[in-house]
Amino acid sequence: MNAAIINIIKNNRNEIDKLWSRELDAFKSQTSIMTPHMYSQLNNEFLSLLIHHISHGDISADGTLERFFDKVLRSNMSLEYLTQGLQSFRRIILEMIFQEENLEKDTAVDIYRELDRWMDPILHSMVQNSSQIWERTVSIQKSALLELSAPLIPVFQNISVMPLIGTIDTERAKRIMENLLEGVIQYRSEVVLIDITGVPVVDTMVAHHIIQAADAVRLLGSTCILVGIRPEIAQTIVSLGIDLSLFPTKSTLQKGMERALEITNQQIVKEK
């Protein structure tokens, strides 16, 4: 890093601290889990890291900045705090550079370009780190939602129900199939009721996935009953020419349960 930049930073460190803190005061409202002292420490750590790396011509080859970015983002601070902090630092240093009376114009321009080239890798690392955290979070949440979105629930001996709610896409259909087959074996289900009451739209793709699931259950020696067919869904199925004749259908879960009890030779008897 240009020696002139390092000297400017060393000679104006107190002023840099003051201007830096003033510009980042706007983010105090995001720090509900931090005391003012903790927030001040965070700002000081950020500024110290930037000054350290610019003074040594190091763009965090040891991963120090990346670890700091990770810590900040995991504490629910926004990416804007980091980007604004970096831009404020750049702006403060540049203003001080151009205020130097003994600095020639060409030298000042060279310093500006060097500072800019030094900042870009840090900004790239910051955004990349944020993206990785976001992708990991989304992936974990998505997996958790998929696990909960297609449970097979045993309700009576050899009878299980799979209630489906929401839109069914290809990835979720795959999870439905996996849970269905694993559950049939685990609970030794002779009858499985797939309840689509909570599925808002049944198009050709959704129907195809349901038929595939029913076929797979049948190959395991069990019966699949489709329940929860509302009038508008029945009309859609007919208009699309979808063949659901290969397995029983019932309009409600109650009627499907009655049929499942018949198939398994069971009945509900009230105690006197």
C-alpha angles and dihedrals in degrees: 000000000000111000090225091062092049092050092049090052094047094047094047102035096124092049091048090052091051096047092043094053092047093053094048095048088094090073096058090096089065093058101078090142093049131076118224088256092053091048091050090051090051091052092047092050091050093049093044091052092051093048092046093053096043091049093052096039088240124139093200100283087164092058095244095131092044091054090049092050090050092050093049095048093046089054088063095254112144126250086241089069090060097042092046090048091053094045091047090052091050092048095048093049093047092050090052092048093055091046091062107110097202095049116109118227095242091049091050090052091050090050090049092053093046092050090049092051090049093051098050097069090050091051090048091050090048094053093043091052091050092049092051092051091047092049092049092049093048091047093051092046092047092051091049092050092048090052090053097039099072112031122165108218123196108220104166134007107298091355124106135175129211111195113199121202129180134002119340116216129174095270093049091045088057091053091047090054093048094048092045096053094041091048094049090056095040096049095032089233117191092183129032122191115205107201113202096174090117097046106104098198130029109191132161093281095049091047090049091054092048091050090050090051092049092049091051091051090049091053088058089056097256134117123242120206120192112214136176097053106163121201094256091050091048089052091049092050091051094046091050091050093235114167111223095160094107094078136028121270130198131185096228139027090242093058091045090052091051090054092047091054090052092051092050093043093242133131138185113243123192115227115237 
